[in-house]
GROMACS .gro file of N, CA and C in nm:
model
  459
    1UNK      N    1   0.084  -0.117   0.000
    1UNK     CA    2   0.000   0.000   0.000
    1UNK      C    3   0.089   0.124   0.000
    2UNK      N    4   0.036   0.189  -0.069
    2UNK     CA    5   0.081   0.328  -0.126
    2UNK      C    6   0.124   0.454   0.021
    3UNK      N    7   0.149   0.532   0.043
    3UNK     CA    8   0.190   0.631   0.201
    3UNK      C    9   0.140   0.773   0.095
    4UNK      N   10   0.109   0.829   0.200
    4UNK     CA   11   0.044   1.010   0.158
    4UNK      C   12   0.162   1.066   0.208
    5UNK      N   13   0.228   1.145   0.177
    5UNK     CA   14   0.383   1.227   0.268
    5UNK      C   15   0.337   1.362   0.267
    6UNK      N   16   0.387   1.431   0.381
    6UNK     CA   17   0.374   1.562   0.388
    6UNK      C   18   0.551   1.642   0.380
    7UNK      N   19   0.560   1.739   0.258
    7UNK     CA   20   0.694   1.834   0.294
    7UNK      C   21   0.729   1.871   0.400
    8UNK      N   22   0.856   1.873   0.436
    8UNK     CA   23   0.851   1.973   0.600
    8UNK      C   24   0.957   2.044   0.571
    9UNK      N   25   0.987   2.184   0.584
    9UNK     CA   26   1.079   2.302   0.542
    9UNK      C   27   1.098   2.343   0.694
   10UNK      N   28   1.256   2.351   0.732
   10UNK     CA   29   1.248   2.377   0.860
   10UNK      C   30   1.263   2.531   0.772
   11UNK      N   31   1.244   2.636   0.875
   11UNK     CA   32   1.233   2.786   0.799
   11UNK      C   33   1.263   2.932   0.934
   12UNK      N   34   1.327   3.007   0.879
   12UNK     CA   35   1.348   3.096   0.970
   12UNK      C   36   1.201   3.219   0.976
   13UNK      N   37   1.127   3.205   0.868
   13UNK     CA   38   0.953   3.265   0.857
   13UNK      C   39   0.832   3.176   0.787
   14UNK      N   40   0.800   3.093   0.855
   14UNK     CA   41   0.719   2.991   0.847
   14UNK      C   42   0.604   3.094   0.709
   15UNK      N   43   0.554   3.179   0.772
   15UNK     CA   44   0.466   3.240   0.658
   15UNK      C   45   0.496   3.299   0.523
   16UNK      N   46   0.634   3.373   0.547
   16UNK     CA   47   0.638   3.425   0.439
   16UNK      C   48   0.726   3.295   0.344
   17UNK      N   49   0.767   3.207   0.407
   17UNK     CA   50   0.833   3.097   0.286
   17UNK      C   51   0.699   3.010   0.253
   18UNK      N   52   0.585   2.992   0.334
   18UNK     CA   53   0.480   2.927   0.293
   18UNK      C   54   0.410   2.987   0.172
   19UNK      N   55   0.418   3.158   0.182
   19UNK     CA   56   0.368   3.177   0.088
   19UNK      C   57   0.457   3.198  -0.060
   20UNK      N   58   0.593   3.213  -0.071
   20UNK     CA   59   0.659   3.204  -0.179
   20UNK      C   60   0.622   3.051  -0.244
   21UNK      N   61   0.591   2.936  -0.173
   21UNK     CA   62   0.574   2.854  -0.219
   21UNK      C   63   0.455   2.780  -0.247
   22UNK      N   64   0.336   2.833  -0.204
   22UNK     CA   65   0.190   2.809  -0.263
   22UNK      C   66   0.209   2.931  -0.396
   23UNK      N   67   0.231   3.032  -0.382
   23UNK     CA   68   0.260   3.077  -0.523
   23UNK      C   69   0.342   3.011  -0.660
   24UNK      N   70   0.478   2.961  -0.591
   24UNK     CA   71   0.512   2.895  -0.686
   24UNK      C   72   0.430   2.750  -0.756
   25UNK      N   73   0.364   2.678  -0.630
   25UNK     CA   74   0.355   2.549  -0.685
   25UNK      C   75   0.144   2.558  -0.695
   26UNK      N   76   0.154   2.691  -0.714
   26UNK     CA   77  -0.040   2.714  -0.690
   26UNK      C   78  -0.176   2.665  -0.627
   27UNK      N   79  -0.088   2.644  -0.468
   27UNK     CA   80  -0.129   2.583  -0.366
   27UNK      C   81  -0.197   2.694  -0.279
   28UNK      N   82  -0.261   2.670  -0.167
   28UNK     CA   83  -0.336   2.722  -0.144
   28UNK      C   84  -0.276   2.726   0.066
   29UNK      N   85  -0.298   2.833   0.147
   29UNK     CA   86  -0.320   2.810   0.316
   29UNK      C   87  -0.448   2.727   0.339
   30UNK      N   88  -0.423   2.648   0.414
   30UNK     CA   89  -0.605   2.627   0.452
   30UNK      C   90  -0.626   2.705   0.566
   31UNK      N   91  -0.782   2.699   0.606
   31UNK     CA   92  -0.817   2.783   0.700
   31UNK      C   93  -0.792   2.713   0.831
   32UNK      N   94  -0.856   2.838   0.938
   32UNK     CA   95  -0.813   2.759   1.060
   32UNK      C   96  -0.936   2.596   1.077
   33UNK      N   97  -0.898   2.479   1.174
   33UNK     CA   98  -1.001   2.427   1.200
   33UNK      C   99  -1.151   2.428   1.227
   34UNK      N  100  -1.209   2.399   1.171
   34UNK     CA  101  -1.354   2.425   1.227
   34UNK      C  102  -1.422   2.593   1.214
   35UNK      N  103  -1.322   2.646   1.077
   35UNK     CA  104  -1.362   2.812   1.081
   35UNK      C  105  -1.403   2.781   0.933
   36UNK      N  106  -1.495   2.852   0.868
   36UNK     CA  107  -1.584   2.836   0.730
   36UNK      C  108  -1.526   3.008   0.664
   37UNK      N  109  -1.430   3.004   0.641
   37UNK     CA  110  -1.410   3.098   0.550
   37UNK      C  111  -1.512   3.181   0.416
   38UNK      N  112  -1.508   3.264   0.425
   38UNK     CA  113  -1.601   3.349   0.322
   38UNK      C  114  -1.509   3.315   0.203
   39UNK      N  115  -1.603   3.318   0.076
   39UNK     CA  116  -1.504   3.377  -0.053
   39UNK      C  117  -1.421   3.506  -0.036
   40UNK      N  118  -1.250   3.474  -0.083
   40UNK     CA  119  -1.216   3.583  -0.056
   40UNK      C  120  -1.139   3.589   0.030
   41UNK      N  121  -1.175   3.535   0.150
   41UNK     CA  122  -1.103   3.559   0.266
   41UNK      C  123  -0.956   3.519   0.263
   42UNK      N  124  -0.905   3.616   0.337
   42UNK     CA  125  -0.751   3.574   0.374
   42UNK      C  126  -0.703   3.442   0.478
   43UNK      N  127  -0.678   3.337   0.444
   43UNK     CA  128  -0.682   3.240   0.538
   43UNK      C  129  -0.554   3.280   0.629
   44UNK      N  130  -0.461   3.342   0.574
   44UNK     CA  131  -0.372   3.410   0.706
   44UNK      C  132  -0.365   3.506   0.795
   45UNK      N  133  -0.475   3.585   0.764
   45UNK     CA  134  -0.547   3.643   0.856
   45UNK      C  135  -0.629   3.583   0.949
   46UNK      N  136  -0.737   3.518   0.890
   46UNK     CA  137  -0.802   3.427   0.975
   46UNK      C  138  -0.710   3.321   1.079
   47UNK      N  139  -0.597   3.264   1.042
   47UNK     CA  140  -0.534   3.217   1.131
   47UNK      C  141  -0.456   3.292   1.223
   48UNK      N  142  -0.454   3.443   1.214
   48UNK     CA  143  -0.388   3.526   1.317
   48UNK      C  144  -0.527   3.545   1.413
   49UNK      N  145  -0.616   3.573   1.379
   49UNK     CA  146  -0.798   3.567   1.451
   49UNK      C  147  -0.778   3.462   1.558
   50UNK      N  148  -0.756   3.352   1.478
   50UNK     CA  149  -0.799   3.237   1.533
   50UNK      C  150  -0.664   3.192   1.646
   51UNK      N  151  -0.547   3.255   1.623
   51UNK     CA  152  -0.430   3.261   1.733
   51UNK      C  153  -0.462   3.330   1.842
   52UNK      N  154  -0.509   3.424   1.796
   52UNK     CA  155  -0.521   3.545   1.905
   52UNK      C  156  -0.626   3.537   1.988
   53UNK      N  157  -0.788   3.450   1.883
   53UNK     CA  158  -0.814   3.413   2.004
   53UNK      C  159  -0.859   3.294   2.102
   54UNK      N  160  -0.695   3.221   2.077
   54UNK     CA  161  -0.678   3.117   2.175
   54UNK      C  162  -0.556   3.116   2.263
   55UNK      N  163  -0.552   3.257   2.282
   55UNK     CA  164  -0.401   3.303   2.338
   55UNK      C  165  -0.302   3.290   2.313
   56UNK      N  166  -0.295   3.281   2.211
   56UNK     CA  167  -0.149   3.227   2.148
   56UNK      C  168  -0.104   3.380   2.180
   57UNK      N  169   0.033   3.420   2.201
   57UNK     CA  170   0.127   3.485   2.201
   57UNK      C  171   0.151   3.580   2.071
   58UNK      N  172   0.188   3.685   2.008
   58UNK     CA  173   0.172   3.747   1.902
   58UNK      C  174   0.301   3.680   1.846
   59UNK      N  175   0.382   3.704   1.908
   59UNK     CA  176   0.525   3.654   1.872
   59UNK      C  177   0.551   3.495   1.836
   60UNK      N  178   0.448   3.420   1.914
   60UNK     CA  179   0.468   3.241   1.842
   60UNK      C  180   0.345   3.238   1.766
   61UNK      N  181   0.253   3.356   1.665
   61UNK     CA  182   0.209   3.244   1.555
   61UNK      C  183   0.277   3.280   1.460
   62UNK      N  184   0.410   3.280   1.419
   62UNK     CA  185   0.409   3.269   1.297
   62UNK      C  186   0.552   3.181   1.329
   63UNK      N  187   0.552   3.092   1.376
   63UNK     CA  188   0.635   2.944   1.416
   63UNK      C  189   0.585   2.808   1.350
   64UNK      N  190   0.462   2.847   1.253
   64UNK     CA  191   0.430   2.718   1.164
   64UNK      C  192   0.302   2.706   1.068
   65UNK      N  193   0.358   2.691   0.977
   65UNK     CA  194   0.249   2.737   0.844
   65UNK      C  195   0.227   2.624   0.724
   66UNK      N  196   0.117   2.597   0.693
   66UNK     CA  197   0.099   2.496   0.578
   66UNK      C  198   0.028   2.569   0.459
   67UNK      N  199   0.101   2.484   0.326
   67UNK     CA  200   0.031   2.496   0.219
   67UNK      C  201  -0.073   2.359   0.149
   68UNK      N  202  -0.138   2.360   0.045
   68UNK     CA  203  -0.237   2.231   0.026
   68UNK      C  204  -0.255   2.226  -0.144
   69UNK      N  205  -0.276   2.102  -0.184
   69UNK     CA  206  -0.301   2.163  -0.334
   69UNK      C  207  -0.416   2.147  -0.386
   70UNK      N  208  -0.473   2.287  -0.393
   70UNK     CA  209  -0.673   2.265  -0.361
   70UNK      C  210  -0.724   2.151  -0.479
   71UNK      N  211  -0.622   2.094  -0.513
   71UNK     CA  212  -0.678   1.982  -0.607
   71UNK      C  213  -0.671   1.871  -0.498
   72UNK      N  214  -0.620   1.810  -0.418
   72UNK     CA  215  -0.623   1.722  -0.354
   72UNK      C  216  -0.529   1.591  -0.410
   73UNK      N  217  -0.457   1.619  -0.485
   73UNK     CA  218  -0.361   1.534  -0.584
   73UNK      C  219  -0.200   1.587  -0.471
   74UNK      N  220  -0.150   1.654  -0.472
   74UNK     CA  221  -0.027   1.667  -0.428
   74UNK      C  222  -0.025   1.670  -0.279
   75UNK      N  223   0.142   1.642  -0.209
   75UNK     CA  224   0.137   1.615  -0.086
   75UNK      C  225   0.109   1.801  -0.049
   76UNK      N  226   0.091   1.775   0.117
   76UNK     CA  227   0.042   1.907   0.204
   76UNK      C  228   0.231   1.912   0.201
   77UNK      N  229   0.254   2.044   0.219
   77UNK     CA  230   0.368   2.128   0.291
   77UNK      C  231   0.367   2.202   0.406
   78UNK      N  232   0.468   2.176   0.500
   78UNK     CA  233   0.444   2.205   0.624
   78UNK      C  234   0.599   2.327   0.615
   79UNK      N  235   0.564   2.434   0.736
   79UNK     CA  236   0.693   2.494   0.727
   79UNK      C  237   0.720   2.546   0.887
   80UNK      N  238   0.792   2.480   0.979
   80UNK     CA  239   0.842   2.516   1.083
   80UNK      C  240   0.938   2.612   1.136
   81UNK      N  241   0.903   2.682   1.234
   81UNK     CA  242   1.005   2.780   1.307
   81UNK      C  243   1.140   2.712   1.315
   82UNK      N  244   1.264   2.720   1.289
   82UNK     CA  245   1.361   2.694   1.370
   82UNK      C  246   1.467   2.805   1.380
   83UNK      N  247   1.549   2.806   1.505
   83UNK     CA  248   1.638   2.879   1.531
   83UNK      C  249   1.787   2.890   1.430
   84UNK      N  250   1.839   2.756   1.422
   84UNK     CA  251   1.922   2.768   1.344
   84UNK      C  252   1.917   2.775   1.172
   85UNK      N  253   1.992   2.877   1.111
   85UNK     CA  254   2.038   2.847   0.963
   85UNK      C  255   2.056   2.763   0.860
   86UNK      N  256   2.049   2.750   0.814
   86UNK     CA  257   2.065   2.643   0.645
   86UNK      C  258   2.219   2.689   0.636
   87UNK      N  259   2.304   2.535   0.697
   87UNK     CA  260   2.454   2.514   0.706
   87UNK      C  261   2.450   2.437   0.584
   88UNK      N  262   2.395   2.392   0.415
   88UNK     CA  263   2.457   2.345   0.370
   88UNK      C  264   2.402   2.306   0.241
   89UNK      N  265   2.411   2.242   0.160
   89UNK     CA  266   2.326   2.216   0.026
   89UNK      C  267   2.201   2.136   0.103
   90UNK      N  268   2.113   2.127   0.032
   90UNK     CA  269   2.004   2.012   0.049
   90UNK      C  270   2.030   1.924   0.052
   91UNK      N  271   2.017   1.781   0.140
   91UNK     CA  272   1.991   1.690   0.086
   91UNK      C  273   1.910   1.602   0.033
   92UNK      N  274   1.767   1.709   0.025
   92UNK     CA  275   1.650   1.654  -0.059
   92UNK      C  276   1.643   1.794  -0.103
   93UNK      N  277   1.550   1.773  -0.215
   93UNK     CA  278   1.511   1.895  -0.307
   93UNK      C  279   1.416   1.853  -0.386
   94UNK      N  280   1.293   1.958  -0.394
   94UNK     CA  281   1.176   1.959  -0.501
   94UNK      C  282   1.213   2.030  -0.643
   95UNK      N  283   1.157   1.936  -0.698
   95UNK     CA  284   1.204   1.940  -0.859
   95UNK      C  285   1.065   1.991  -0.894
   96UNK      N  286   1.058   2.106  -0.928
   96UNK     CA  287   0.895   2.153  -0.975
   96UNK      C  288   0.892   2.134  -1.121
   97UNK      N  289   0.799   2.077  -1.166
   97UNK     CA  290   0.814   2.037  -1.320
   97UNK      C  291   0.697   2.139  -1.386
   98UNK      N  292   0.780   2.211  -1.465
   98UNK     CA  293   0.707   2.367  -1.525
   98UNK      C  294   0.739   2.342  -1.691
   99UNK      N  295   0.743   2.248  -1.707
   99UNK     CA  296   0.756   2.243  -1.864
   99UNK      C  297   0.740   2.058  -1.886
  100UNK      N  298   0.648   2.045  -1.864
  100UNK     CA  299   0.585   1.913  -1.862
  100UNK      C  300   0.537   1.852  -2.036
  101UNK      N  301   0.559   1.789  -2.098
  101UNK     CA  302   0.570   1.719  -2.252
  101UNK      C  303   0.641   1.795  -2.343
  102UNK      N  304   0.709   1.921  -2.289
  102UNK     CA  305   0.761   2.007  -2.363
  102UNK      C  306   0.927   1.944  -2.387
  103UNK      N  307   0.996   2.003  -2.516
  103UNK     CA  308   1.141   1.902  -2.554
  103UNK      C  309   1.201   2.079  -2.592
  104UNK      N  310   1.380   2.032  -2.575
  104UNK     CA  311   1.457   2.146  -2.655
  104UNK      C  312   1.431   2.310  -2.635
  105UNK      N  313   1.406   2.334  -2.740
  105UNK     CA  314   1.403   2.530  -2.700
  105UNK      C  315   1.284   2.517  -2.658
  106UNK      N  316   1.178   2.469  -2.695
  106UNK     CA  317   1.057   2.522  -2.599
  106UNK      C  318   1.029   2.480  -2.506
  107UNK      N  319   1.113   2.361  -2.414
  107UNK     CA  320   1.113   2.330  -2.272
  107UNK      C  321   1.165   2.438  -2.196
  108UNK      N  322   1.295   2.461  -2.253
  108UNK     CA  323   1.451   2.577  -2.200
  108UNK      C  324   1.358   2.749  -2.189
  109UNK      N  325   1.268   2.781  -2.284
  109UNK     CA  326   1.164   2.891  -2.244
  109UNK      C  327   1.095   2.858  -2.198
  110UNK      N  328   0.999   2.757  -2.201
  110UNK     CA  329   0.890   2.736  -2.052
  110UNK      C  330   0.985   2.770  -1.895
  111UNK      N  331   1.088   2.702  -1.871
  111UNK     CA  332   1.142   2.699  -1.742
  111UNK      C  333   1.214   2.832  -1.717
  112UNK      N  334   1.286   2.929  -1.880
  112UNK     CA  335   1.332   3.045  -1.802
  112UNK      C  336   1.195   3.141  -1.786
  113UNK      N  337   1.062   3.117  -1.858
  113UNK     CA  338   0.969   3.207  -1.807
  113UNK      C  339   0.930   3.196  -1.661
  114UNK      N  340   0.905   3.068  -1.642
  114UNK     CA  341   0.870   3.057  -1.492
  114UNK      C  342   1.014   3.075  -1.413
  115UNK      N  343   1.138   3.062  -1.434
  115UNK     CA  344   1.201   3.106  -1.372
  115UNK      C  345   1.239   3.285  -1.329
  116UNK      N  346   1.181   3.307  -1.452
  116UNK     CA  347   1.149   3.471  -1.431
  116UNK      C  348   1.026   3.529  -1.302
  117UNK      N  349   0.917   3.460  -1.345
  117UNK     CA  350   0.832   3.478  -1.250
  117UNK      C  351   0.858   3.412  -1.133
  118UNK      N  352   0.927   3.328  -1.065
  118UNK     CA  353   0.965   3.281  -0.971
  118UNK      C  354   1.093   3.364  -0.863
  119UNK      N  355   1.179   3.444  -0.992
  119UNK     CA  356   1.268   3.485  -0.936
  119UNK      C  357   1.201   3.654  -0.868
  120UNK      N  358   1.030   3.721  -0.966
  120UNK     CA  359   0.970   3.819  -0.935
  120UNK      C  360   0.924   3.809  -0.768
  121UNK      N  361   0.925   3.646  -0.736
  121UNK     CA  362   0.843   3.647  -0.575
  121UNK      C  363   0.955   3.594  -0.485
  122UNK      N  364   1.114   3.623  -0.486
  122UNK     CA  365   1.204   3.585  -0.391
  122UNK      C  366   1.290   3.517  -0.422
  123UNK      N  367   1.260   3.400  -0.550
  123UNK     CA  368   1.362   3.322  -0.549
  123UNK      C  369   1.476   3.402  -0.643
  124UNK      N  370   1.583   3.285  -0.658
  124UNK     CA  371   1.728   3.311  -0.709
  124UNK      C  372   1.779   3.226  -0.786
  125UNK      N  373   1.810   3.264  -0.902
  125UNK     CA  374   1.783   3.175  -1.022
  125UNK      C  375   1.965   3.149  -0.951
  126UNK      N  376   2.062   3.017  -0.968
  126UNK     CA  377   2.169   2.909  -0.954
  126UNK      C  378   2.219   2.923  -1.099
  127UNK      N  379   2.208   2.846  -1.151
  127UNK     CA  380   2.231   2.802  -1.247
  127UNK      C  381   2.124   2.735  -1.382
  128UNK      N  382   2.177   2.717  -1.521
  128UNK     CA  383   2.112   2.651  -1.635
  128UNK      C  384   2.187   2.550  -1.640
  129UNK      N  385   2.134   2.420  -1.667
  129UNK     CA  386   2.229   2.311  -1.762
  129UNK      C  387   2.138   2.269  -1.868
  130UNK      N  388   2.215   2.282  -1.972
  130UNK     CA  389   2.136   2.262  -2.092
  130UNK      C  390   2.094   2.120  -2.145
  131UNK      N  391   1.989   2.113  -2.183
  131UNK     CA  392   1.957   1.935  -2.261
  131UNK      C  393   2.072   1.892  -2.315
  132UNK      N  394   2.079   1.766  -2.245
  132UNK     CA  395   2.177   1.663  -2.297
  132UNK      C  396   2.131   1.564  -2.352
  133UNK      N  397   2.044   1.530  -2.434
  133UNK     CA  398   1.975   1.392  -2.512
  133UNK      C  399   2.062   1.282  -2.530
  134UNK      N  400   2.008   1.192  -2.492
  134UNK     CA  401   1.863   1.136  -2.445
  134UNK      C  402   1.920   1.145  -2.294
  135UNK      N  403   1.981   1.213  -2.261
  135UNK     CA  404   1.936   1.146  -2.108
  135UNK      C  405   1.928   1.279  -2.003
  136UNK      N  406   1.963   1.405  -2.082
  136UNK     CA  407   1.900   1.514  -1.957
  136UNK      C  408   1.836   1.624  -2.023
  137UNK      N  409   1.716   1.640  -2.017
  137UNK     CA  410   1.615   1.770  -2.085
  137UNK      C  411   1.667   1.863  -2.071
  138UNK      N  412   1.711   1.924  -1.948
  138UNK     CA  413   1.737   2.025  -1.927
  138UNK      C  414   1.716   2.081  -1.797
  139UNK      N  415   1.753   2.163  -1.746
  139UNK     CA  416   1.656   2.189  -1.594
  139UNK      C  417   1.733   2.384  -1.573
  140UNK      N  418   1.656   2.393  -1.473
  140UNK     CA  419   1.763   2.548  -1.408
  140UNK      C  420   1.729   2.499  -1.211
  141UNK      N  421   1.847   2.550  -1.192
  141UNK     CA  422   1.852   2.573  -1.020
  141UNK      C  423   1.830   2.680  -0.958
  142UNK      N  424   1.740   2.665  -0.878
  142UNK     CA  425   1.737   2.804  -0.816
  142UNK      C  426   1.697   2.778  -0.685
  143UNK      N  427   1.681   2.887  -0.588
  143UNK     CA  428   1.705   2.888  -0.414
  143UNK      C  429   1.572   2.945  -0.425
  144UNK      N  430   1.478   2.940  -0.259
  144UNK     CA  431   1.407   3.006  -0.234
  144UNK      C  432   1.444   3.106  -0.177
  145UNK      N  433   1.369   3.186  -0.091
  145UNK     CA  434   1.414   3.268  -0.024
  145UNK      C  435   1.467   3.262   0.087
  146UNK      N  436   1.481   3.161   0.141
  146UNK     CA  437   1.529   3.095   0.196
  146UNK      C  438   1.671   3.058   0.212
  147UNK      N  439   1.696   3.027   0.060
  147UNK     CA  440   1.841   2.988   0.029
  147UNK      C  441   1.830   2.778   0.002
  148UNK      N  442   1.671   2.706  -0.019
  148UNK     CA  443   1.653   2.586   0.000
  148UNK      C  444   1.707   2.573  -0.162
  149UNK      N  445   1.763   2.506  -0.208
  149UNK     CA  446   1.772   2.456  -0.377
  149UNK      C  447   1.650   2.368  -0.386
  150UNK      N  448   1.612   2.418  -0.539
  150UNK     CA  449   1.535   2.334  -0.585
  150UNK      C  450   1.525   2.321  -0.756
  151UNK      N  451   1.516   2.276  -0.846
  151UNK     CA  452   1.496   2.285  -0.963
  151UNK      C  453   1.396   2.297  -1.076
  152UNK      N  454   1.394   2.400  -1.152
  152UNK     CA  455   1.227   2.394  -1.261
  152UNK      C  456   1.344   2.291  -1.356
  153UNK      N  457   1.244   2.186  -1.350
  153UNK     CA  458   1.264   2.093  -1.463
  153UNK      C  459   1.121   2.068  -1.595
   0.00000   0.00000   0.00000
């Protein structure tokens, strides 16, 4: 039998890397538990509502934040407070695939467009390596804001 996995990003701003990355991957916050959101509504607002009023501290809600993919097809992403820094390359990394049946020059422009728009909300374009046929399409590297690597392939 198959396992459901959830991302976990340890993160020095649980919200604002949650949201560079429901933008990138067009995922969504969910709301708080048991709260029925209006159309519209800001679900990160509503979860500051819903901190504040269960006493949470102003200063610990933004120690942990999820994204979802309102299709119900991709795993949930989770993004935790931690104290210490990103000492080092990844040793896992999401490969966002932004040029999907696409081959050659019009794969290499699908990925630098979205790498353009990706680099408009924080990230940092690494590097290009170009298609190597048959055995590498192509990809670009780039960091979040964070500094996490990941690749548009």
């Amino acid at each position: 039998m198959s396992r459901h996995v959830q991302i976990t990003f340890d993160a020095h701003d649980p919200k604002a890397l949650s949201t560079f990355w429901r933008d990138a991957l067009g995922y969504v916050h969910p709301g708080p538990p048991g709260v029925e959101l209006p159309q519209g509504a800001d679900p990160l607002a509503a979860w500051d509502d819903f901190l504040a009023g269960m006493g949470v501290p102003e200063e610990e809600r933004d120690t942990r934040s999820a994204i979802e993919d309102p299709d119900g097809r991709g795993p949930r992403v989770f993004f935790q407070r931690v104290p210490e820094g990103k000492a080092a390359k990844n040793r896992v990394h999401l490969d966002v695939r932004a040029a999907p049946g696409l081959h050659g020059a019009e794969r290499m422009a699908a990925l630098e467009a979205e790498c353009e728009r990706l680099a408009g909300l924080g990230a940092t374009r690494v590097r290009r390596h170009e298609p190597e046929p048959p055995f590498a399409a192509g990809h670009i590297v780039m960091t979040d804001p964070e500094g996490n690597e990941f690749c548009l392939d």
